[in-house]
PDB file of C-alpha atoms in Angstrom:
ATOM      1  CA  GLU A   4     -88.793 -31.680 -44.773  1.00 92.00           C
ATOM      2  CA  VAL A   5     -90.431 -29.016 -42.609  1.00 96.00           C
ATOM      3  CA  GLN A   6     -93.983 -29.242 -43.392  1.00 97.00           C
ATOM      4  CA  LEU A   7     -96.183 -26.493 -41.830  1.00 98.00           C
ATOM      5  CA  GLN A   8    -100.165 -26.351 -41.798  1.00 98.00           C
ATOM      6  CA  GLU A   9    -102.999 -24.178 -40.917  1.00 98.00           C
ATOM      7  CA  SER A  10    -106.142 -25.016 -40.061  1.00 98.00           C
ATOM      8  CA  GLY A  11    -109.155 -23.306 -38.714  1.00 96.00           C
ATOM      9  CA  PRO A  12    -112.528 -21.566 -39.667  1.00 96.00           C
ATOM     10  CA  GLY A  13    -113.084 -19.878 -42.699  1.00 95.00           C
ATOM     11  CA  LEU A  14    -115.193 -17.203 -42.133  1.00 98.00           C
ATOM     12  CA  VAL A  15    -115.930 -15.224 -38.632  1.00 98.00           C
ATOM     13  CA  LYS A  16    -118.660 -12.944 -37.615  1.00 98.00           C
ATOM     14  CA  PRO A  17    -117.333  -9.728 -36.686  1.00 97.00           C
ATOM     15  CA  SER A  18    -116.257  -8.395 -32.833  1.00 97.00           C
ATOM     16  CA  GLN A  19    -115.587 -12.597 -32.563  1.00 98.00           C
ATOM     17  CA  SER A  20    -112.427 -14.089 -32.111  1.00 98.00           C
ATOM     18  CA  LEU A  21    -110.661 -15.707 -34.854  1.00 98.00           C
ATOM     19  CA  SER A  22    -108.867 -19.018 -34.164  1.00 98.00           C
ATOM     20  CA  LEU A  23    -106.228 -21.013 -36.273  1.00 98.00           C
ATOM     21  CA  THR A  24    -104.053 -23.618 -35.758  1.00 98.00           C
ATOM     22  CA  CYS A  25    -100.293 -24.931 -37.670  1.00 98.00           C
ATOM     23  CA  SER A  26     -99.058 -27.952 -36.738  1.00 98.00           C
ATOM     24  CA  VAL A  27     -95.777 -28.444 -37.729  1.00 98.00           C
ATOM     25  CA  THR A  28     -94.619 -31.649 -38.627  1.00 98.00           C
ATOM     26  CA  GLY A  29     -90.114 -32.584 -39.491  1.00 97.00           C
ATOM     27  CA  TYR A  30     -88.812 -30.216 -36.905  1.00 96.00           C
ATOM     28  CA  SER A  31     -89.368 -29.485 -33.422  1.00 97.00           C
ATOM     29  CA  ILE A  32     -91.172 -26.133 -32.635  1.00 97.00           C
ATOM     30  CA  THR A  33     -88.964 -25.964 -29.369  1.00 97.00           C
ATOM     31  CA  SER A  34     -86.261 -24.679 -32.127  1.00 95.00           C
ATOM     32  CA  ASN A  35     -86.380 -21.524 -33.948  1.00 96.00           C
ATOM     33  CA  TYR A  36     -89.125 -19.083 -34.227  1.00 97.00           C
ATOM     34  CA  TRP A  37     -92.694 -19.474 -35.356  1.00 98.00           C
ATOM     35  CA  GLY A  38     -94.905 -16.726 -36.975  1.00 98.00           C
ATOM     36  CA  TRP A  39     -97.966 -15.566 -38.130  1.00 98.00           C
ATOM     37  CA  ILE A  40     -98.170 -13.671 -41.174  1.00 98.00           C
ATOM     38  CA  ARG A  41    -101.017 -12.350 -43.040  1.00 98.00           C
ATOM     39  CA  LYS A  42    -101.762 -11.155 -47.118  1.00 98.00           C
ATOM     40  CA  PHE A  43    -104.576  -9.137 -47.391  1.00 97.00           C
ATOM     41  CA  PRO A  44    -106.472  -8.281 -50.738  1.00 91.00           C
ATOM     42  CA  GLY A  45    -104.369  -6.820 -52.957  1.00 87.00           C
ATOM     43  CA  ASN A  46    -100.489  -8.034 -52.331  1.00 88.00           C
ATOM     44  CA  LYS A  47    -100.361  -6.041 -48.907  1.00 96.00           C
ATOM     45  CA  MET A  48     -98.439  -8.294 -46.376  1.00 97.00           C
ATOM     46  CA  GLU A  49     -98.356  -8.000 -42.678  1.00 98.00           C
ATOM     47  CA  TRP A  50     -96.363  -9.872 -40.036  1.00 98.00           C
ATOM     48  CA  MET A  51     -98.303 -10.278 -37.262  1.00 98.00           C
ATOM     49  CA  GLY A  52     -96.039 -11.988 -34.775  1.00 98.00           C
ATOM     50  CA  TYR A  53     -93.972 -15.126 -33.308  1.00 98.00           C
ATOM     51  CA  ILE A  54     -93.589 -17.219 -30.496  1.00 98.00           C
ATOM     52  CA  SER A  55     -89.976 -18.204 -30.307  1.00 98.00           C
ATOM     53  CA  TYR A  56     -88.047 -21.833 -29.412  1.00 97.00           C
ATOM     54  CA  SER A  57     -88.531 -20.600 -25.199  1.00 97.00           C
ATOM     55  CA  GLY A  58     -92.546 -19.793 -25.480  1.00 97.00           C
ATOM     56  CA  SER A  59     -91.556 -16.194 -25.561  1.00 97.00           C
ATOM     57  CA  THR A  60     -93.591 -14.212 -27.771  1.00 97.00           C
ATOM     58  CA  SER A  61     -92.929 -10.767 -29.956  1.00 97.00           C
ATOM     59  CA  TYR A  62     -95.990  -9.078 -31.759  1.00 97.00           C
ATOM     60  CA  ASN A  63     -96.825  -6.097 -34.373  1.00 97.00           C
ATOM     61  CA  PRO A  64     -97.680  -2.818 -31.977  1.00 96.00           C
ATOM     62  CA  SER A  65    -100.524  -2.231 -34.523  1.00 96.00           C
ATOM     63  CA  LEU A  66    -102.126  -5.884 -33.506  1.00 95.00           C
ATOM     64  CA  LYS A  67    -100.775  -5.939 -29.747  1.00 74.00           C
ATOM     65  CA  SER A  68    -103.830  -5.610 -27.599  1.00 88.00           C
ATOM     66  CA  ARG A  69    -105.816  -8.336 -29.604  1.00 97.00           C
ATOM     67  CA  ILE A  70    -103.270 -10.969 -30.773  1.00 98.00           C
ATOM     68  CA  SER A  71    -102.307 -14.021 -28.812  1.00 98.00           C
ATOM     69  CA  ILE A  72     -99.765 -17.138 -30.141  1.00 98.00           C
ATOM     70  CA  THR A  73     -99.417 -19.776 -27.980  1.00 98.00           C
ATOM     71  CA  ARG A  74     -97.958 -23.130 -28.143  1.00 98.00           C
ATOM     72  CA  ASP A  75     -98.640 -26.804 -27.591  1.00 98.00           C
ATOM     73  CA  THR A  76     -94.922 -28.455 -28.016  1.00 97.00           C
ATOM     74  CA  SER A  77     -96.961 -31.825 -27.259  1.00 97.00           C
ATOM     75  CA  LYS A  78     -98.703 -31.607 -30.033  1.00 98.00           C
ATOM     76  CA  ASN A  79     -95.778 -29.755 -31.947  1.00 98.00           C
ATOM     77  CA  GLN A  80     -98.654 -26.883 -32.803  1.00 98.00           C
ATOM     78  CA  PHE A  81     -99.056 -23.213 -32.540  1.00 98.00           C
ATOM     79  CA  PHE A  82    -102.258 -21.129 -32.111  1.00 98.00           C
ATOM     80  CA  LEU A  83    -102.958 -17.182 -32.892  1.00 98.00           C
ATOM     81  CA  GLN A  84    -105.852 -15.729 -31.689  1.00 98.00           C
ATOM     82  CA  LEU A  85    -107.310 -12.482 -33.024  1.00 98.00           C
ATOM     83  CA  ASN A  86    -109.616 -10.483 -31.128  1.00 98.00           C
ATOM     84  CA  SER A  87    -112.436  -8.254 -32.082  1.00 96.00           C
ATOM     85  CA  VAL A  88    -111.984  -9.102 -35.354  1.00 97.00           C
ATOM     86  CA  THR A  89    -113.581  -6.878 -37.972  1.00 97.00           C
ATOM     87  CA  THR A  90    -114.205  -6.591 -41.687  1.00 97.00           C
ATOM     88  CA  GLU A  91    -110.294  -5.467 -42.214  1.00 96.00           C
ATOM     89  CA  ASP A  92    -108.747  -8.579 -40.939  1.00 97.00           C
ATOM     90  CA  THR A  93    -110.035 -10.594 -43.909  1.00 98.00           C
ATOM     91  CA  ALA A  94    -107.045 -11.638 -45.161  1.00 98.00           C
ATOM     92  CA  THR A  95    -105.058 -15.211 -46.489  1.00 98.00           C
ATOM     93  CA  TYR A  96    -103.201 -16.390 -42.949  1.00 98.00           C
ATOM     94  CA  TYR A  97    -100.038 -18.038 -43.255  1.00 98.00           C
ATOM     95  CA  CYS A  98     -97.724 -19.436 -40.174  1.00 98.00           C
ATOM     96  CA  ALA A  99     -94.128 -19.950 -41.298  1.00 98.00           C
ATOM     97  CA  ARG A 100     -90.613 -20.724 -39.804  1.00 97.00           C
ATOM     98  CA  PHE A 101     -89.863 -17.125 -41.357  1.00 91.00           C
ATOM     99  CA  PRO A 102     -89.295 -16.261 -43.898  1.00 94.00           C
ATOM    100  CA  LYS A 103     -87.970 -19.892 -44.776  1.00 96.00           C
ATOM    101  CA  ASN A 104     -90.590 -22.353 -44.311  1.00 97.00           C
ATOM    102  CA  TRP A 105     -94.387 -21.711 -44.968  1.00 98.00           C
ATOM    103  CA  GLY A 106     -97.607 -23.442 -44.851  1.00 98.00           C
ATOM    104  CA  GLN A 107     -99.910 -23.098 -47.451  1.00 97.00           C
ATOM    105  CA  GLY A 108    -102.279 -20.588 -45.759  1.00 98.00           C
ATOM    106  CA  VAL A 109    -105.927 -20.135 -44.912  1.00 98.00           C
ATOM    107  CA  MET A 110    -108.190 -17.774 -46.496  1.00 97.00           C
ATOM    108  CA  VAL A 111    -110.304 -16.263 -43.101  1.00 98.00           C
ATOM    109  CA  THR A 112    -113.354 -14.148 -43.885  1.00 98.00           C
ATOM    110  CA  VAL A 113    -115.069 -12.024 -41.717  1.00 98.00           C
ATOM    111  CA  SER A 114    -118.460 -11.674 -42.296  1.00 97.00           C
ATOM    112  CA  SER A 115    -122.594 -11.356 -40.874  1.00 95.00           C
TER     113      SER A 115
ATOM    114  CA  ASP B  14     -92.181   0.655 -38.040  1.00 97.00           C
ATOM    115  CA  VAL B  15     -89.816   0.574 -40.871  1.00 98.00           C
ATOM    116  CA  VAL B  16     -91.150   1.485 -44.400  1.00 98.00           C
ATOM    117  CA  MET B  17     -89.897  -0.310 -47.375  1.00 98.00           C
ATOM    118  CA  THR B  18     -90.365   0.943 -50.665  1.00 98.00           C
ATOM    119  CA  GLN B  19     -90.548  -1.137 -53.531  1.00 98.00           C
ATOM    120  CA  THR B  20     -90.058  -0.101 -57.031  1.00 97.00           C
ATOM    121  CA  PRO B  21     -91.118  -1.285 -59.752  1.00 98.00           C
ATOM    122  CA  PRO B  22     -95.514  -2.190 -58.733  1.00 97.00           C
ATOM    123  CA  SER B  23     -95.108  -4.120 -61.821  1.00 97.00           C
ATOM    124  CA  LEU B  24     -93.111  -5.198 -64.607  1.00 96.00           C
ATOM    125  CA  SER B  25     -94.199  -6.678 -67.883  1.00 96.00           C
ATOM    126  CA  VAL B  26     -90.973  -8.968 -69.495  1.00 95.00           C
ATOM    127  CA  ALA B  27     -89.976 -11.629 -72.269  1.00 95.00           C
ATOM    128  CA  ILE B  28     -89.022 -14.654 -71.654  1.00 95.00           C
ATOM    129  CA  GLY B  29     -85.129 -15.074 -71.422  1.00 95.00           C
ATOM    130  CA  GLN B  30     -85.011 -10.949 -70.673  1.00 96.00           C
ATOM    131  CA  SER B  31     -83.321  -9.753 -67.627  1.00 96.00           C
ATOM    132  CA  VAL B  32     -84.857  -7.812 -64.748  1.00 97.00           C
ATOM    133  CA  SER B  33     -84.093  -5.591 -61.698  1.00 98.00           C
ATOM    134  CA  ILE B  34     -86.161  -5.160 -58.197  1.00 98.00           C
ATOM    135  CA  SER B  35     -85.723  -2.096 -55.935  1.00 98.00           C
ATOM    136  CA  CYS B  36     -86.400  -1.697 -52.558  1.00 98.00           C
ATOM    137  CA  LYS B  37     -85.370   1.005 -50.166  1.00 98.00           C
ATOM    138  CA  SER B  38     -85.769   0.875 -46.738  1.00 98.00           C
ATOM    139  CA  SER B  39     -86.088   4.067 -43.965  1.00 98.00           C
ATOM    140  CA  GLN B  40     -83.905   2.798 -41.209  1.00 98.00           C
ATOM    141  CA  SER B  41     -80.244   1.027 -42.068  1.00 98.00           C
ATOM    142  CA  LEU B  42     -80.970  -3.180 -41.663  1.00 98.00           C
ATOM    143  CA  VAL B  43     -78.575  -3.886 -40.327  1.00 98.00           C
ATOM    144  CA  HIS B  44     -78.780  -5.629 -36.905  1.00 97.00           C
ATOM    145  CA  SER B  45     -76.817  -4.994 -33.375  1.00 97.00           C
ATOM    146  CA  ASP B  46     -75.244  -8.743 -34.847  1.00 96.00           C
ATOM    147  CA  GLY B  47     -73.557  -7.074 -37.790  1.00 97.00           C
ATOM    148  CA  LYS B  48     -75.733  -9.217 -40.073  1.00 98.00           C
ATOM    149  CA  THR B  49     -78.323  -7.819 -42.487  1.00 98.00           C
ATOM    150  CA  TYR B  50     -81.929  -8.985 -42.594  1.00 98.00           C
ATOM    151  CA  LEU B  51     -83.270  -8.631 -45.423  1.00 98.00           C
ATOM    152  CA  ASN B  52     -84.964 -11.041 -47.785  1.00 98.00           C
ATOM    153  CA  TRP B  53     -86.714 -11.531 -51.052  1.00 98.00           C
ATOM    154  CA  LEU B  54     -89.486 -13.831 -51.223  1.00 98.00           C
ATOM    155  CA  LEU B  55     -92.094 -14.991 -54.409  1.00 98.00           C
ATOM    156  CA  GLN B  56     -95.350 -15.740 -54.834  1.00 97.00           C
ATOM    157  CA  ASN B  57     -96.325 -17.891 -57.711  1.00 96.00           C
ATOM    158  CA  PRO B  58    -100.042 -17.821 -58.258  1.00 93.00           C
ATOM    159  CA  GLY B  59    -102.073 -19.783 -55.828  1.00 92.00           C
ATOM    160  CA  GLN B  60     -99.259 -20.556 -54.031  1.00 96.00           C
ATOM    161  CA  SER B  61     -97.766 -19.937 -51.000  1.00 97.00           C
ATOM    162  CA  PRO B  62     -94.292 -18.024 -50.360  1.00 97.00           C
ATOM    163  CA  LYS B  63     -90.982 -18.783 -51.059  1.00 97.00           C
ATOM    164  CA  ARG B  64     -87.991 -17.071 -49.902  1.00 98.00           C
ATOM    165  CA  LEU B  65     -85.436 -16.449 -52.642  1.00 98.00           C
ATOM    166  CA  ILE B  66     -82.787 -14.419 -51.281  1.00 98.00           C
ATOM    167  CA  TYR B  67     -81.862 -13.747 -47.556  1.00 98.00           C
ATOM    168  CA  GLN B  68     -79.588 -11.550 -45.916  1.00 98.00           C
ATOM    169  CA  VAL B  69     -79.360  -9.474 -48.730  1.00 98.00           C
ATOM    170  CA  SER B  70     -77.474 -12.141 -50.876  1.00 98.00           C
ATOM    171  CA  ASN B  71     -77.256 -15.543 -49.641  1.00 98.00           C
ATOM    172  CA  LEU B  72     -79.327 -18.007 -52.507  1.00 98.00           C
ATOM    173  CA  GLY B  73     -82.039 -19.922 -50.672  1.00 96.00           C
ATOM    174  CA  SER B  74     -81.808 -23.846 -51.032  1.00 94.00           C
ATOM    175  CA  GLY B  75     -83.115 -25.039 -54.075  1.00 94.00           C
ATOM    176  CA  VAL B  76     -83.413 -21.188 -55.694  1.00 97.00           C
ATOM    177  CA  PRO B  77     -81.642 -20.942 -59.333  1.00 96.00           C
ATOM    178  CA  ASP B  78     -78.402 -18.893 -59.333  1.00 95.00           C
ATOM    179  CA  ARG B  79     -80.662 -16.870 -62.776  1.00 96.00           C
ATOM    180  CA  PHE B  80     -81.789 -14.615 -59.090  1.00 98.00           C
ATOM    181  CA  SER B  81     -79.098 -12.843 -57.333  1.00 98.00           C
ATOM    182  CA  GLY B  82     -79.263 -10.180 -54.283  1.00 98.00           C
ATOM    183  CA  THR B  83     -77.147  -7.069 -53.567  1.00 98.00           C
ATOM    184  CA  GLY B  84     -77.312  -3.460 -51.464  1.00 98.00           C
ATOM    185  CA  SER B  85     -76.324  -2.629 -47.984  1.00 95.00           C
ATOM    186  CA  GLU B  86     -77.620  -0.288 -45.091  1.00 96.00           C
ATOM    187  CA  LYS B  87     -80.861   0.954 -46.809  1.00 98.00           C
ATOM    188  CA  ASP B  88     -80.205   0.255 -50.517  1.00 98.00           C
ATOM    189  CA  PHE B  89     -81.294  -3.403 -51.791  1.00 98.00           C
ATOM    190  CA  THR B  90     -81.836  -5.214 -55.694  1.00 98.00           C
ATOM    191  CA  LEU B  91     -83.358  -8.184 -56.690  1.00 98.00           C
ATOM    192  CA  LYS B  92     -81.802  -9.047 -60.199  1.00 98.00           C
ATOM    193  CA  ILE B  93     -83.366 -11.917 -62.286  1.00 97.00           C
ATOM    194  CA  SER B  94     -80.991 -12.854 -65.341  1.00 94.00           C
ATOM    195  CA  ARG B  95     -82.893 -15.001 -68.054  1.00 93.00           C
ATOM    196  CA  VAL B  96     -86.633 -14.667 -66.650  1.00 96.00           C
ATOM    197  CA  GLU B  97     -88.347 -17.683 -67.114  1.00 96.00           C
ATOM    198  CA  ALA B  98     -92.156 -18.635 -67.125  1.00 93.00           C
ATOM    199  CA  GLU B  99     -91.901 -20.164 -63.490  1.00 94.00           C
ATOM    200  CA  ASP B 100     -90.325 -16.906 -62.440  1.00 96.00           C
ATOM    201  CA  LEU B 101     -94.166 -15.215 -62.790  1.00 95.00           C
ATOM    202  CA  GLY B 102     -95.349 -14.451 -59.235  1.00 97.00           C
ATOM    203  CA  VAL B 103     -95.244 -11.454 -56.834  1.00 97.00           C
ATOM    204  CA  TYR B 104     -92.269 -10.355 -55.374  1.00 98.00           C
ATOM    205  CA  HIS B 105     -91.564  -8.795 -51.929  1.00 98.00           C
ATOM    206  CA  CYS B 106     -88.603  -7.861 -49.839  1.00 98.00           C
ATOM    207  CA  VAL B 107     -89.022  -8.079 -45.762  1.00 98.00           C
ATOM    208  CA  GLN B 108     -87.208  -6.404 -43.551  1.00 98.00           C
ATOM    209  CA  ALA B 109     -86.317  -9.018 -40.480  1.00 97.00           C
ATOM    210  CA  THR B 110     -83.784  -6.923 -38.200  1.00 98.00           C
ATOM    211  CA  HIS B 111     -86.056  -4.510 -37.040  1.00 98.00           C
ATOM    212  CA  VAL B 112     -90.071  -5.304 -34.903  1.00 96.00           C
ATOM    213  CA  PRO B 113     -92.432  -5.624 -36.684  1.00 97.00           C
ATOM    214  CA  TYR B 114     -91.114  -7.168 -39.739  1.00 98.00           C
ATOM    215  CA  THR B 115     -92.245  -5.435 -42.305  1.00 98.00           C
ATOM    216  CA  PHE B 116     -92.399  -5.722 -46.156  1.00 98.00           C
ATOM    217  CA  GLY B 117     -92.234  -4.174 -49.401  1.00 98.00           C
ATOM    218  CA  ALA B 118     -95.798  -3.373 -51.346  1.00 97.00           C
ATOM    219  CA  GLY B 119     -95.073  -6.182 -54.355  1.00 97.00           C
ATOM    220  CA  THR B 120     -93.341  -6.042 -57.496  1.00 98.00           C
ATOM    221  CA  LYS B 121     -95.921  -7.745 -59.694  1.00 97.00           C
ATOM    222  CA  LEU B 122     -94.104  -9.845 -62.750  1.00 97.00           C
ATOM    223  CA  GLU B 123     -96.073 -10.414 -65.613  1.00 95.00           C
ATOM    224  CA  LEU B 124     -95.246 -12.225 -69.243  1.00 87.00           C
ATOM    225  CA  LYS B 125     -94.778  -9.379 -71.985  1.00 86.00           C
TER     226      LYS B 125
END
């Protein structure tokens, strides 16, 4: 059974970087596509990007200058870095083998 | 970006009632590979999203056959026959044909 688990700080200061880790068990990240999605207060959801089985990436153009998704295949983990955050980046962040398998989500608040 | 227009924003239903949710896209969702990557997700309160339907009409694993998806090109519908208490939550359509993947605004299903 595929399981995904997000981890990272729940509070980030404005202008700093948000960094999250997704740990995957039960499936190798060298297969398929692995992404990050966020849900804002209310119901709005946004696809942020993915890293593929080969390590190639695709990002939402709305974030392209600020986002990076990388991986460590030896640990079966992939990572999200979002730079220059503002209060508008406050959201619950999910990692997923989109759209089939999801992590439980981590709430991140951007506040000074 | 493909705009996903989802209606209604909320539904108040009685247990055992049947309901439908509509999702219309601003562009055809037929991929160059011939498949249509339109999914339906359910997020129960306090939980991560769960995939119900993929590629318009395919039931996800473990999803009851009370759920069904229909549609083509730009017009899609999720039907829930005989709503049960476990069906309450927020439903989203999401297209994964065009990058960036985009979500409908959500339909909140509540008990009458």
